PDB file of N, CA and C in Angstrom:
ATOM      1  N   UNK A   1       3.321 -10.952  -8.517  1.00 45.00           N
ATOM      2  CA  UNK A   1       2.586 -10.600  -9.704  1.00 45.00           C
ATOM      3  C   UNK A   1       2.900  -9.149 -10.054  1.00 45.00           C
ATOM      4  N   UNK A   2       2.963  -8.809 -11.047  1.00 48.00           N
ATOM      5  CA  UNK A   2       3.286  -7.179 -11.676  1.00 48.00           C
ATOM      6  C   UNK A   2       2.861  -7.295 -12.835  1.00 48.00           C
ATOM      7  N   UNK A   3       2.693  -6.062 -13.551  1.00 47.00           N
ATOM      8  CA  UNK A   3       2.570  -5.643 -14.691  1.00 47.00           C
ATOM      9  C   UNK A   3       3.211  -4.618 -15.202  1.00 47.00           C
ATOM     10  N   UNK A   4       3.357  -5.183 -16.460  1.00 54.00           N
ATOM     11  CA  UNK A   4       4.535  -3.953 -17.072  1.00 54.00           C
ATOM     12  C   UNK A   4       3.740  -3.244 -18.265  1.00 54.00           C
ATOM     13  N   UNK A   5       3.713  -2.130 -18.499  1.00 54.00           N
ATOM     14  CA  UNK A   5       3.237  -1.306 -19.417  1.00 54.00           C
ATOM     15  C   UNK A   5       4.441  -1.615 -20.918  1.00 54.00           C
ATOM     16  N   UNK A   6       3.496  -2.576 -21.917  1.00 69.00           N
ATOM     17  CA  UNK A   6       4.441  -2.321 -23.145  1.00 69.00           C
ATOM     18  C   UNK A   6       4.212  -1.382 -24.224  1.00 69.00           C
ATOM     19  N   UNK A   7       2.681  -0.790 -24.248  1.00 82.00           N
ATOM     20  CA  UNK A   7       2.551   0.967 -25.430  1.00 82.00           C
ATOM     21  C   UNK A   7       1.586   0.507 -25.700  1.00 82.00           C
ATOM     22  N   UNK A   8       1.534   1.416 -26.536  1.00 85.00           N
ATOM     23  CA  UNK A   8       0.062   2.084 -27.236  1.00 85.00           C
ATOM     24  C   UNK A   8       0.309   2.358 -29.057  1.00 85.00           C
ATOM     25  N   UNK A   9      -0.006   1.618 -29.289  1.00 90.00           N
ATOM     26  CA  UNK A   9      -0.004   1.477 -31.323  1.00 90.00           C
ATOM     27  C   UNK A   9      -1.459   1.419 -31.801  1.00 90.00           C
ATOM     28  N   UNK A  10      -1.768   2.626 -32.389  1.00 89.00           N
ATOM     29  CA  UNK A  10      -3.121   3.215 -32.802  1.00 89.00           C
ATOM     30  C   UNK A  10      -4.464   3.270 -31.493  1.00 89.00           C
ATOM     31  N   UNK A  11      -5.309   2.544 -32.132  1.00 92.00           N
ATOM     32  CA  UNK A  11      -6.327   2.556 -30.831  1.00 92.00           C
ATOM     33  C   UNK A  11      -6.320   1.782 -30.271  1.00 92.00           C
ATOM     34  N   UNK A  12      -4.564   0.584 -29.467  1.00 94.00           N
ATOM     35  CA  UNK A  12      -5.109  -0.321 -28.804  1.00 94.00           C
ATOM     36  C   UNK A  12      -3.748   0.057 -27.568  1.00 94.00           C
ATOM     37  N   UNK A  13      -3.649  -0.997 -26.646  1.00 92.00           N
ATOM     38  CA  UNK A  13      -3.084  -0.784 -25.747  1.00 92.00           C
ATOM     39  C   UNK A  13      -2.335  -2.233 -25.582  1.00 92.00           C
ATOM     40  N   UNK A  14      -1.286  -1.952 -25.294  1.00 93.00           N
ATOM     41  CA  UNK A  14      -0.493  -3.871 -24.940  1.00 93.00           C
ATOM     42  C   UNK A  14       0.426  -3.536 -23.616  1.00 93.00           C
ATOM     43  N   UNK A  15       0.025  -4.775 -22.816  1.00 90.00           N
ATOM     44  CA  UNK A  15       0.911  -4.723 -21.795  1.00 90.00           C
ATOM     45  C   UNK A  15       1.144  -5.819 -21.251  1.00 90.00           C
ATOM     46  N   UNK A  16       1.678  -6.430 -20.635  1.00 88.00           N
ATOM     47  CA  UNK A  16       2.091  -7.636 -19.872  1.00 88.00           C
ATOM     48  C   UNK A  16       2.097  -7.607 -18.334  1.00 88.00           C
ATOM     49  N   UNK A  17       1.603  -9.262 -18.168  1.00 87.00           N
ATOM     50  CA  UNK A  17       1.066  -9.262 -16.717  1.00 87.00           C
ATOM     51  C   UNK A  17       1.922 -10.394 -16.443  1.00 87.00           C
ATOM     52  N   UNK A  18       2.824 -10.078 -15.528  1.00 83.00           N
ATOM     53  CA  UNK A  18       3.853 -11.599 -14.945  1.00 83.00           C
ATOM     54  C   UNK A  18       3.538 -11.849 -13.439  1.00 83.00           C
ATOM     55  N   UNK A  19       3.557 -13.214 -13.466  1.00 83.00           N
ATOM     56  CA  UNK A  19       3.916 -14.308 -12.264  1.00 83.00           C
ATOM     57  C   UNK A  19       4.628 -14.942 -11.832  1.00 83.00           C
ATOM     58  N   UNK A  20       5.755 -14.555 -10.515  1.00 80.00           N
ATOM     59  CA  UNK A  20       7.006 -15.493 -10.616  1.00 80.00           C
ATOM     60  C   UNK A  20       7.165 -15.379  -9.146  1.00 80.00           C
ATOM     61  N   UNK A  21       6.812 -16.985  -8.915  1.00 81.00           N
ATOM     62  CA  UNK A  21       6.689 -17.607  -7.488  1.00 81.00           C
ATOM     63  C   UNK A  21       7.153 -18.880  -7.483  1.00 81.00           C
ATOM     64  N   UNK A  22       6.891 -19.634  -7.741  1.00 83.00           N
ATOM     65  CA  UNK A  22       7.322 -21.367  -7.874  1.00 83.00           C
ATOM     66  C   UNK A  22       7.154 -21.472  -9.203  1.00 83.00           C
ATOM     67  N   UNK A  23       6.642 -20.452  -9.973  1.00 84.00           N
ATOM     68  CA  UNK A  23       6.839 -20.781 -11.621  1.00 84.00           C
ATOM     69  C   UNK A  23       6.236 -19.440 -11.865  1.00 84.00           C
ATOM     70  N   UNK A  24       6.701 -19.780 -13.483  1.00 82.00           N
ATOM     71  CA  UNK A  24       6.361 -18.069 -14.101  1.00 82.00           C
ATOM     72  C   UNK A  24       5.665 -18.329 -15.108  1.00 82.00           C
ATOM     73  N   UNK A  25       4.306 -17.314 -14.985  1.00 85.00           N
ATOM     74  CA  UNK A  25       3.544 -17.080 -16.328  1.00 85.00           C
ATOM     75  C   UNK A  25       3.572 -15.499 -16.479  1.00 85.00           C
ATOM     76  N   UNK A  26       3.556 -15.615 -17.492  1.00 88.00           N
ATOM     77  CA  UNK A  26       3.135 -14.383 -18.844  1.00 88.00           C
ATOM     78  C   UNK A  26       2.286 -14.127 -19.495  1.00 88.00           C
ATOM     79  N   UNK A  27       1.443 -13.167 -19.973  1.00 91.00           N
ATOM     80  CA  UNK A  27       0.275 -12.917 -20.152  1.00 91.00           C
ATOM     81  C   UNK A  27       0.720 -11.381 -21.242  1.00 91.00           C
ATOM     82  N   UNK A  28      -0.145 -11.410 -22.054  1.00 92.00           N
ATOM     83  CA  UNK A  28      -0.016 -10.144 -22.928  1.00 92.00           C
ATOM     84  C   UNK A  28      -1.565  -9.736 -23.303  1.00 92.00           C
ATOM     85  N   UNK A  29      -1.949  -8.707 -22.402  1.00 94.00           N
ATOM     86  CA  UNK A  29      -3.149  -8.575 -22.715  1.00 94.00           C
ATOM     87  C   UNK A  29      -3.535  -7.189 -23.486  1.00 94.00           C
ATOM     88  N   UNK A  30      -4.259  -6.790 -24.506  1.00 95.00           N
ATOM     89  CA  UNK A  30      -4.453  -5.819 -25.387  1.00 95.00           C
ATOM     90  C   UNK A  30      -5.750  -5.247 -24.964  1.00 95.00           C
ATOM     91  N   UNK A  31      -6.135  -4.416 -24.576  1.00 95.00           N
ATOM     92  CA  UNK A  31      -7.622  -3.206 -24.578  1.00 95.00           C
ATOM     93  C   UNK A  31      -7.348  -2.064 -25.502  1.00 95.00           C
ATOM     94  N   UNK A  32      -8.976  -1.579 -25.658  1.00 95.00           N
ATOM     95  CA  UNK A  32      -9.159  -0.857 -26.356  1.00 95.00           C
ATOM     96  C   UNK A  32      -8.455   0.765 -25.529  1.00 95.00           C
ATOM     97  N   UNK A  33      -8.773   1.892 -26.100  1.00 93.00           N
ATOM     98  CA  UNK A  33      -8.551   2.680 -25.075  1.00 93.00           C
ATOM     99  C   UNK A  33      -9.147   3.141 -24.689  1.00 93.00           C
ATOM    100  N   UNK A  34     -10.438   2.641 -24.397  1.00 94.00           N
ATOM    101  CA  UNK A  34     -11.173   2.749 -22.617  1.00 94.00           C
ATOM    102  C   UNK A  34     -10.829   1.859 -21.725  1.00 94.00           C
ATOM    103  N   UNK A  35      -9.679   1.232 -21.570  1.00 91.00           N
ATOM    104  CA  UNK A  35      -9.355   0.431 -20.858  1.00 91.00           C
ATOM    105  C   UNK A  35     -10.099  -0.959 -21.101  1.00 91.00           C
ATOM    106  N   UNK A  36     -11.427  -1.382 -21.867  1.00 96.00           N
ATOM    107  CA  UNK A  36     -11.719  -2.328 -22.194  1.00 96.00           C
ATOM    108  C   UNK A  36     -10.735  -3.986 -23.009  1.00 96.00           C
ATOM    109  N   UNK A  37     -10.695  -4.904 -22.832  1.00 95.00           N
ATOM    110  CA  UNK A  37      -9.990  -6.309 -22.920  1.00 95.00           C
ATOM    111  C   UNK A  37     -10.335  -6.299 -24.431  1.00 95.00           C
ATOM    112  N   UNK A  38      -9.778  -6.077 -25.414  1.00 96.00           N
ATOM    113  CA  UNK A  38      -9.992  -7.366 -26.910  1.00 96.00           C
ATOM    114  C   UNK A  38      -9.632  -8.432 -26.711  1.00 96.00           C
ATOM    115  N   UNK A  39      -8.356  -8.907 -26.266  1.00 95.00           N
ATOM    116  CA  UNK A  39      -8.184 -10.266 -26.261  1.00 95.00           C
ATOM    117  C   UNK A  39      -6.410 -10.593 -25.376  1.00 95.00           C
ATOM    118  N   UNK A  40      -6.258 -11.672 -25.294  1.00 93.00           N
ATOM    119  CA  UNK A  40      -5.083 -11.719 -24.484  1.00 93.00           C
ATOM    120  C   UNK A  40      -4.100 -13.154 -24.486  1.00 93.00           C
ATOM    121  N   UNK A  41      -2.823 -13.299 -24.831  1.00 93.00           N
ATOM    122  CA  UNK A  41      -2.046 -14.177 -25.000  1.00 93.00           C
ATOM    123  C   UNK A  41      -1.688 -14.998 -23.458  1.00 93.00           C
ATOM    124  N   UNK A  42      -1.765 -15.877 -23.276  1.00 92.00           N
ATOM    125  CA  UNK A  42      -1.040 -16.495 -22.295  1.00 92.00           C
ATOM    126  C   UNK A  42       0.321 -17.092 -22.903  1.00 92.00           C
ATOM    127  N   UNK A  43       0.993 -17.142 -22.073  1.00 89.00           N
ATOM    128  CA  UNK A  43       2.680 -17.405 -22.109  1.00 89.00           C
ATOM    129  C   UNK A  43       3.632 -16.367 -22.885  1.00 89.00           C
ATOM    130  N   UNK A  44       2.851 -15.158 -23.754  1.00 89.00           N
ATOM    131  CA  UNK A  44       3.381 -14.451 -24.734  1.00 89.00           C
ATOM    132  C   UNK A  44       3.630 -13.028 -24.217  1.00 89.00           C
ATOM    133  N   UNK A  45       4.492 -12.274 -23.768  1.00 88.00           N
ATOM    134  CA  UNK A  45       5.210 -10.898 -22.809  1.00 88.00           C
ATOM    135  C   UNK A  45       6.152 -10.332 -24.272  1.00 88.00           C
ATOM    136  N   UNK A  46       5.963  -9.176 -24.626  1.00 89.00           N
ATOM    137  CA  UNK A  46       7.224  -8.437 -25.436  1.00 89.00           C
ATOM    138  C   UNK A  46       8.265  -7.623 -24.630  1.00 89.00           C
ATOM    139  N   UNK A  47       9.093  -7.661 -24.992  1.00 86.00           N
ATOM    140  CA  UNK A  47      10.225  -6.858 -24.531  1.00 86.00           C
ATOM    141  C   UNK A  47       9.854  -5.111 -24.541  1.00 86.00           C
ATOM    142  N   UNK A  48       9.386  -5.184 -26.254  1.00 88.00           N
ATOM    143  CA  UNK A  48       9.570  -3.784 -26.530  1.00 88.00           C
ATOM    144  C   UNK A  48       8.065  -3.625 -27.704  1.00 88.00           C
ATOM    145  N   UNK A  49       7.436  -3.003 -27.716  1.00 90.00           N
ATOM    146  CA  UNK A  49       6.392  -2.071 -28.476  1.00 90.00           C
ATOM    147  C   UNK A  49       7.313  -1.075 -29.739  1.00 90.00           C
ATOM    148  N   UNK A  50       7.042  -1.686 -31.241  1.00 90.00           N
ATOM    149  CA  UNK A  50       7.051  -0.583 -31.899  1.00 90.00           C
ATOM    150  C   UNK A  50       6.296   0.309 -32.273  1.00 90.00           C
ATOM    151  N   UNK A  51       5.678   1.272 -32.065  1.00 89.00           N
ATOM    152  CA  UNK A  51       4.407   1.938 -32.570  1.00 89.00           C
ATOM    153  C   UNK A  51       4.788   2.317 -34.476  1.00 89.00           C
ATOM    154  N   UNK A  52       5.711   2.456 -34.626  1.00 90.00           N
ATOM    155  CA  UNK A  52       6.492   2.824 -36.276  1.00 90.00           C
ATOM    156  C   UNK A  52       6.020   1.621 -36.343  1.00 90.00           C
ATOM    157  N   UNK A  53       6.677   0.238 -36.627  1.00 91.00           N
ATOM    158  CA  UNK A  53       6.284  -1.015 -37.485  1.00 91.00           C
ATOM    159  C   UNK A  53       5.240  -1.844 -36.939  1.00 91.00           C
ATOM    160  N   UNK A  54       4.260  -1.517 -36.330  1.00 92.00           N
ATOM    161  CA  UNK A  54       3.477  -2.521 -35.358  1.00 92.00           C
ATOM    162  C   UNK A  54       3.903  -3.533 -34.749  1.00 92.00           C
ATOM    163  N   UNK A  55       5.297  -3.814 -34.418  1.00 91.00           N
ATOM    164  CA  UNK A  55       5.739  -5.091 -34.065  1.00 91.00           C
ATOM    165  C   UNK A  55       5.766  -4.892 -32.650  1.00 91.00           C
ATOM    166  N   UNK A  56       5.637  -6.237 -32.257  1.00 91.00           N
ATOM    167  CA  UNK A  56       6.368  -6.654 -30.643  1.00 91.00           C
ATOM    168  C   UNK A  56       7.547  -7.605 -30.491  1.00 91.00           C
ATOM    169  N   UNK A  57       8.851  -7.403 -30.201  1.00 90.00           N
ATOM    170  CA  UNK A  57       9.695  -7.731 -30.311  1.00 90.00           C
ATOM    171  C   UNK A  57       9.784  -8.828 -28.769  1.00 90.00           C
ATOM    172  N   UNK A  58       9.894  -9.915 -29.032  1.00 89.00           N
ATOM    173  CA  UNK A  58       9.929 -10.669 -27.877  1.00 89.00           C
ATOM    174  C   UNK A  58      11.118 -11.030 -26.924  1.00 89.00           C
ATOM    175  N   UNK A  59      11.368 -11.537 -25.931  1.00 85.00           N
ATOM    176  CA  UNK A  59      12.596 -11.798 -25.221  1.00 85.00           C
ATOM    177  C   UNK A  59      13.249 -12.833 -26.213  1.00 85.00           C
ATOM    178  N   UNK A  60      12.544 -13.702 -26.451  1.00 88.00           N
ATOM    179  CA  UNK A  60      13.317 -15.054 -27.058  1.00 88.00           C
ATOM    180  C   UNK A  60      14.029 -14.841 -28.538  1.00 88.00           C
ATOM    181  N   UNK A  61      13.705 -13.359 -29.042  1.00 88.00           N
ATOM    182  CA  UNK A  61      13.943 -13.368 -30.208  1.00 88.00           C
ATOM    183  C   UNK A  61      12.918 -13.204 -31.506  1.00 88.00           C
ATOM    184  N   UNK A  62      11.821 -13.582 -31.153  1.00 92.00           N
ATOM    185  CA  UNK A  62      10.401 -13.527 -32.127  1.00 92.00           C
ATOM    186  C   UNK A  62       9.954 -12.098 -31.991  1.00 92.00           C
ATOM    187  N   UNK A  63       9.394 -12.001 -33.397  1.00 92.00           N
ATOM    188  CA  UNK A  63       8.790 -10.907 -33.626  1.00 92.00           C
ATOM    189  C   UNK A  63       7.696 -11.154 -34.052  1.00 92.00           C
ATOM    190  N   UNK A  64       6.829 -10.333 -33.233  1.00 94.00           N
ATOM    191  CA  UNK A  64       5.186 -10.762 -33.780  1.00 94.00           C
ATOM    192  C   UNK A  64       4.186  -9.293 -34.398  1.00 94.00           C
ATOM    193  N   UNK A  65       3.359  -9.292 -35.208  1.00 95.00           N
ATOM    194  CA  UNK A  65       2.627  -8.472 -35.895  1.00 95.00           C
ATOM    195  C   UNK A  65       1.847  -7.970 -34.728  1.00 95.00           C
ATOM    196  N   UNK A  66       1.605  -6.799 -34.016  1.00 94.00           N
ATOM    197  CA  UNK A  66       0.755  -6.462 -32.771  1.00 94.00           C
ATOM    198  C   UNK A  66      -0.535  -6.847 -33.761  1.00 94.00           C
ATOM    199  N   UNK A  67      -1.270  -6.551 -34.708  1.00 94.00           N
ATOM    200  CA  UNK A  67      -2.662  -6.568 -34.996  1.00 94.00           C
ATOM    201  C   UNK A  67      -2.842  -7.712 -34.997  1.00 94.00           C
ATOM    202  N   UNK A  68      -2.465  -8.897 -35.392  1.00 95.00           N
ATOM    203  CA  UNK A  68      -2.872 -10.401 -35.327  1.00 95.00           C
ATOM    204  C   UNK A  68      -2.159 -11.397 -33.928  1.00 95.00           C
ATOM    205  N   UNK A  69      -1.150 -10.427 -33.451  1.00 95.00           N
ATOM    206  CA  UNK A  69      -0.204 -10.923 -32.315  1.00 95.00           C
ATOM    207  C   UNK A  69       0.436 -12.523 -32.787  1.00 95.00           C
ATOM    208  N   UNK A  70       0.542 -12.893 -34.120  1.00 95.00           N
ATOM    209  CA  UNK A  70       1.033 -13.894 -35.131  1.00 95.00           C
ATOM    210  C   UNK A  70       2.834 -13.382 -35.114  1.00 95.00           C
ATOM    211  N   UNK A  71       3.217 -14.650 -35.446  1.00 96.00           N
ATOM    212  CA  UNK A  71       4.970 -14.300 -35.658  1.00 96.00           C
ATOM    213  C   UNK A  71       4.913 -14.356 -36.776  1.00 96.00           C
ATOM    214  N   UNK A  72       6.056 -13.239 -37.145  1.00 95.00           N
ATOM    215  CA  UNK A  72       6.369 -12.495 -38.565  1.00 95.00           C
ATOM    216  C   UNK A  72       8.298 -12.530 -38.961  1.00 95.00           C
ATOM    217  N   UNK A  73       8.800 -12.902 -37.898  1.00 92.00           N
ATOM    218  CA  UNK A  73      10.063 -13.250 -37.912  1.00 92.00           C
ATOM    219  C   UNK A  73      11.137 -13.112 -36.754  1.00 92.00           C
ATOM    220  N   UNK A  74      12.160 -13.027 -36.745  1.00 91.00           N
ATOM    221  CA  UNK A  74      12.818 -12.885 -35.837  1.00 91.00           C
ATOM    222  C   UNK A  74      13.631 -11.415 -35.531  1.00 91.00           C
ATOM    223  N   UNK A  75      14.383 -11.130 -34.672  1.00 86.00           N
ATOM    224  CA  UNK A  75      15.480 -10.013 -34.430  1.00 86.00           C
ATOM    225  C   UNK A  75      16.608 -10.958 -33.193  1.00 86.00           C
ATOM    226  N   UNK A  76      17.754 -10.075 -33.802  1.00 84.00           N
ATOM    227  CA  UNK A  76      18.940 -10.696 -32.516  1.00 84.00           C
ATOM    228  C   UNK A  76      18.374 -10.516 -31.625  1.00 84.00           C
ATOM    229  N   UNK A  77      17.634 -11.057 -30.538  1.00 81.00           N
ATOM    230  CA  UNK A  77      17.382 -10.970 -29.041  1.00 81.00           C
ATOM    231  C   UNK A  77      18.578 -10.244 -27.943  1.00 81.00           C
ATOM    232  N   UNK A  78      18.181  -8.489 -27.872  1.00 83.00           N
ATOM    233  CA  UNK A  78      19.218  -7.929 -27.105  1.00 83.00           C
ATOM    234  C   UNK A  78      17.798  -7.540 -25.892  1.00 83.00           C
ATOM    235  N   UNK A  79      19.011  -6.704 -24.935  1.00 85.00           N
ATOM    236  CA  UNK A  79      17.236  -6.028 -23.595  1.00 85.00           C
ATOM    237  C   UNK A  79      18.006  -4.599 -24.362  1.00 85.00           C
ATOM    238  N   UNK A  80      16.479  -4.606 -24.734  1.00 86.00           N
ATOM    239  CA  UNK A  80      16.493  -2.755 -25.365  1.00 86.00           C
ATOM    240  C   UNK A  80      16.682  -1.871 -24.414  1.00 86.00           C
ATOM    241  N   UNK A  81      18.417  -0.893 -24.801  1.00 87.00           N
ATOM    242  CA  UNK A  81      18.480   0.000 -24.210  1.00 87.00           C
ATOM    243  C   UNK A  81      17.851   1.277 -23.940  1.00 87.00           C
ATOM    244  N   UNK A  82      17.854   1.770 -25.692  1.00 89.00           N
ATOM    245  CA  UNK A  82      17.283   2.921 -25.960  1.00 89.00           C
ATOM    246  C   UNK A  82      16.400   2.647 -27.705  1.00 89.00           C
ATOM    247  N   UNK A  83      16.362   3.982 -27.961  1.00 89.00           N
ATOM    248  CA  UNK A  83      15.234   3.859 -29.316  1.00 89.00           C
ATOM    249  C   UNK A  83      14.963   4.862 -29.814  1.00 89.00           C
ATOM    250  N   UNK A  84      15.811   5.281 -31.247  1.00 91.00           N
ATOM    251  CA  UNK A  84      15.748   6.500 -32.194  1.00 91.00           C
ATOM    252  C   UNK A  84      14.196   6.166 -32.921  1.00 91.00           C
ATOM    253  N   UNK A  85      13.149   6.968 -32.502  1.00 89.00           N
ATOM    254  CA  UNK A  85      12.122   6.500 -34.008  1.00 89.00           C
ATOM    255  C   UNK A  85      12.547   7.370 -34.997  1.00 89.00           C
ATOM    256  N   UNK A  86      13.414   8.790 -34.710  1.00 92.00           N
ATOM    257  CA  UNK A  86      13.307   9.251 -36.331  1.00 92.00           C
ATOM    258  C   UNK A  86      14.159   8.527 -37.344  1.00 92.00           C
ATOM    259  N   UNK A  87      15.029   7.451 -36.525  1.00 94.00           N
ATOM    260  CA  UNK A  87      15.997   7.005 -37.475  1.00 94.00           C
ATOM    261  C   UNK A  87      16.031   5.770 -37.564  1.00 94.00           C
ATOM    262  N   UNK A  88      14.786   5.064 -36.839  1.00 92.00           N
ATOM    263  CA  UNK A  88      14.018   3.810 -36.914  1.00 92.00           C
ATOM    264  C   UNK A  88      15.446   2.740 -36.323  1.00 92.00           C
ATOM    265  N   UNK A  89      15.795   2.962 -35.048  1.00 92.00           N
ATOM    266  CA  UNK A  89      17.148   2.039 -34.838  1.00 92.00           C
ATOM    267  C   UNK A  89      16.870   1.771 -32.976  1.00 92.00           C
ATOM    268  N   UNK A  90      17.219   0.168 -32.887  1.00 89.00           N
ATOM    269  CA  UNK A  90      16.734   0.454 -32.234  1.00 89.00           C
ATOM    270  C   UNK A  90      18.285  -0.089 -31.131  1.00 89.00           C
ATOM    271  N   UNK A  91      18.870   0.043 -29.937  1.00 90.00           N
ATOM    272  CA  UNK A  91      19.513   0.082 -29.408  1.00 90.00           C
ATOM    273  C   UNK A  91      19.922  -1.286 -28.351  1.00 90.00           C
ATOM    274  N   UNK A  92      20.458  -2.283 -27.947  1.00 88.00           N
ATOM    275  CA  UNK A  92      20.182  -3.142 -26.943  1.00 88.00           C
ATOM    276  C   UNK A  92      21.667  -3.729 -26.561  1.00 88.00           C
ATOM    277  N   UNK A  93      21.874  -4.721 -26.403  1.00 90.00           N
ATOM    278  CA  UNK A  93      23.105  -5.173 -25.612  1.00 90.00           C
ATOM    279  C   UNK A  93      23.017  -6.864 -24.895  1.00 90.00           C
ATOM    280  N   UNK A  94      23.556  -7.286 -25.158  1.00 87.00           N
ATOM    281  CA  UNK A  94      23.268  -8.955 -25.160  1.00 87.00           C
ATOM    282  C   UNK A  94      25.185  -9.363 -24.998  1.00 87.00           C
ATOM    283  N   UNK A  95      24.891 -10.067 -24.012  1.00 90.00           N
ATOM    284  CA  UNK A  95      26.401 -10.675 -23.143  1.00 90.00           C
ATOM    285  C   UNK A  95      27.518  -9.649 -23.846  1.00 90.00           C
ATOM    286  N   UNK A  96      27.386  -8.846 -22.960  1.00 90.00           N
ATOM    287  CA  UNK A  96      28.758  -7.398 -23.091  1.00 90.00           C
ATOM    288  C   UNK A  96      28.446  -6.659 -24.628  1.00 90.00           C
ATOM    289  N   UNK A  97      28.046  -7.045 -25.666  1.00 92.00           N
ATOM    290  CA  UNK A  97      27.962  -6.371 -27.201  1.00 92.00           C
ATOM    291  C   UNK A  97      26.864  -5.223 -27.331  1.00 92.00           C
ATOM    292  N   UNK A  98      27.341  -4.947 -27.586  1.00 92.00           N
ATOM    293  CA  UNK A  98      26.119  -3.358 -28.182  1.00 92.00           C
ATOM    294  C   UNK A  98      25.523  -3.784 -29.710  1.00 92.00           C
ATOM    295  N   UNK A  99      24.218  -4.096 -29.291  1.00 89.00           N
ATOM    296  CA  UNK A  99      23.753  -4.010 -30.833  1.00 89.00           C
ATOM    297  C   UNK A  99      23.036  -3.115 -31.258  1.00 89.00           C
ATOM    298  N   UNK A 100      23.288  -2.430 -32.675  1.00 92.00           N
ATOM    299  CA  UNK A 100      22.199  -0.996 -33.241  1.00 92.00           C
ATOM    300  C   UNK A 100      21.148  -1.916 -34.064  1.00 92.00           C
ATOM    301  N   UNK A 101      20.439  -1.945 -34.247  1.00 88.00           N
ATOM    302  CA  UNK A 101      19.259  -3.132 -34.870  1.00 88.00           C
ATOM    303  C   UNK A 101      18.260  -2.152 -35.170  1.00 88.00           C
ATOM    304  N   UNK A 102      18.274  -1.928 -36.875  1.00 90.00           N
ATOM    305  CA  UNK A 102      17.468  -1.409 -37.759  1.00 90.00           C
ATOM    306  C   UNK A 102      15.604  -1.900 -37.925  1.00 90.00           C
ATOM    307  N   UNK A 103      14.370  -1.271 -37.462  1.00 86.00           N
ATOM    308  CA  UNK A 103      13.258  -1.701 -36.733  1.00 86.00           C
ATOM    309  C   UNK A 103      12.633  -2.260 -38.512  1.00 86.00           C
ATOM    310  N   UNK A 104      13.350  -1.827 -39.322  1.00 82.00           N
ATOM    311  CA  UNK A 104      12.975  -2.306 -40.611  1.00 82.00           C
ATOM    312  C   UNK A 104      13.717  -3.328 -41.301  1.00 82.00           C
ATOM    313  N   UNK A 105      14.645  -3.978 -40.781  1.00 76.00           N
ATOM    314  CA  UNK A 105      15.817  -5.127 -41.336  1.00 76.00           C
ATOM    315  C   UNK A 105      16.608  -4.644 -42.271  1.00 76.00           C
ATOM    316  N   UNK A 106      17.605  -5.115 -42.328  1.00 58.00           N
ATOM    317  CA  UNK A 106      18.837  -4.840 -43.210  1.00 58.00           C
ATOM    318  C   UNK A 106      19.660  -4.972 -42.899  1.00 58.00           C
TER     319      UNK A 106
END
């Protein structure tokens, strides 16, 4: 079991809680910032936290709205390397390719 810290976008907190033993669950749970629970996804883990677009960018490719935690569309599914916010780009790499992937589409 572990947990991974995914950020902090306004007054809430998102992070993911994994299980991987004879099977794997995922968990995305959001508190306030007193550490208090609003609410929490089972099977649903993001890769990456935008605090610029509120999004959570998922492993599989989905992109979901952090305030409703609803899907809002997709991105090429890379594992984020790095991450310009002044130039809103965000960095990753998927079977040998370097992708630059704009956090606003285009």
């Amino acid at each position: 079991s572990a947990v991974s810290a995914a950020g902090l976008v306004g007054d809430r907190y998102y992070r993911n809680r994994m299980y991987d033993r004879y099977v794997v669950y995922t968990n995305l749970y959001v508190d306030d910032l007193a550490g208090q629970p609003i609410t929490w996804r089972d099977g649903l883990s993001t890769e990456f936290v935008n605090a610029n677009t509120g999004q959570g960018y998922l492993f599989d490719g989905r992109v979901i709205d952090l305030a409703t935690l609803s899907p809002i569309g997709q991105w090429p599914a890379a594992c984020v390397l790095g991450y310009d916010a002044e130039r809103g780009l965000l960095f990753g790499k998927r079977e040998g390719s370097l992708y630059v992937i704009a956090e606003r589409g285009g």
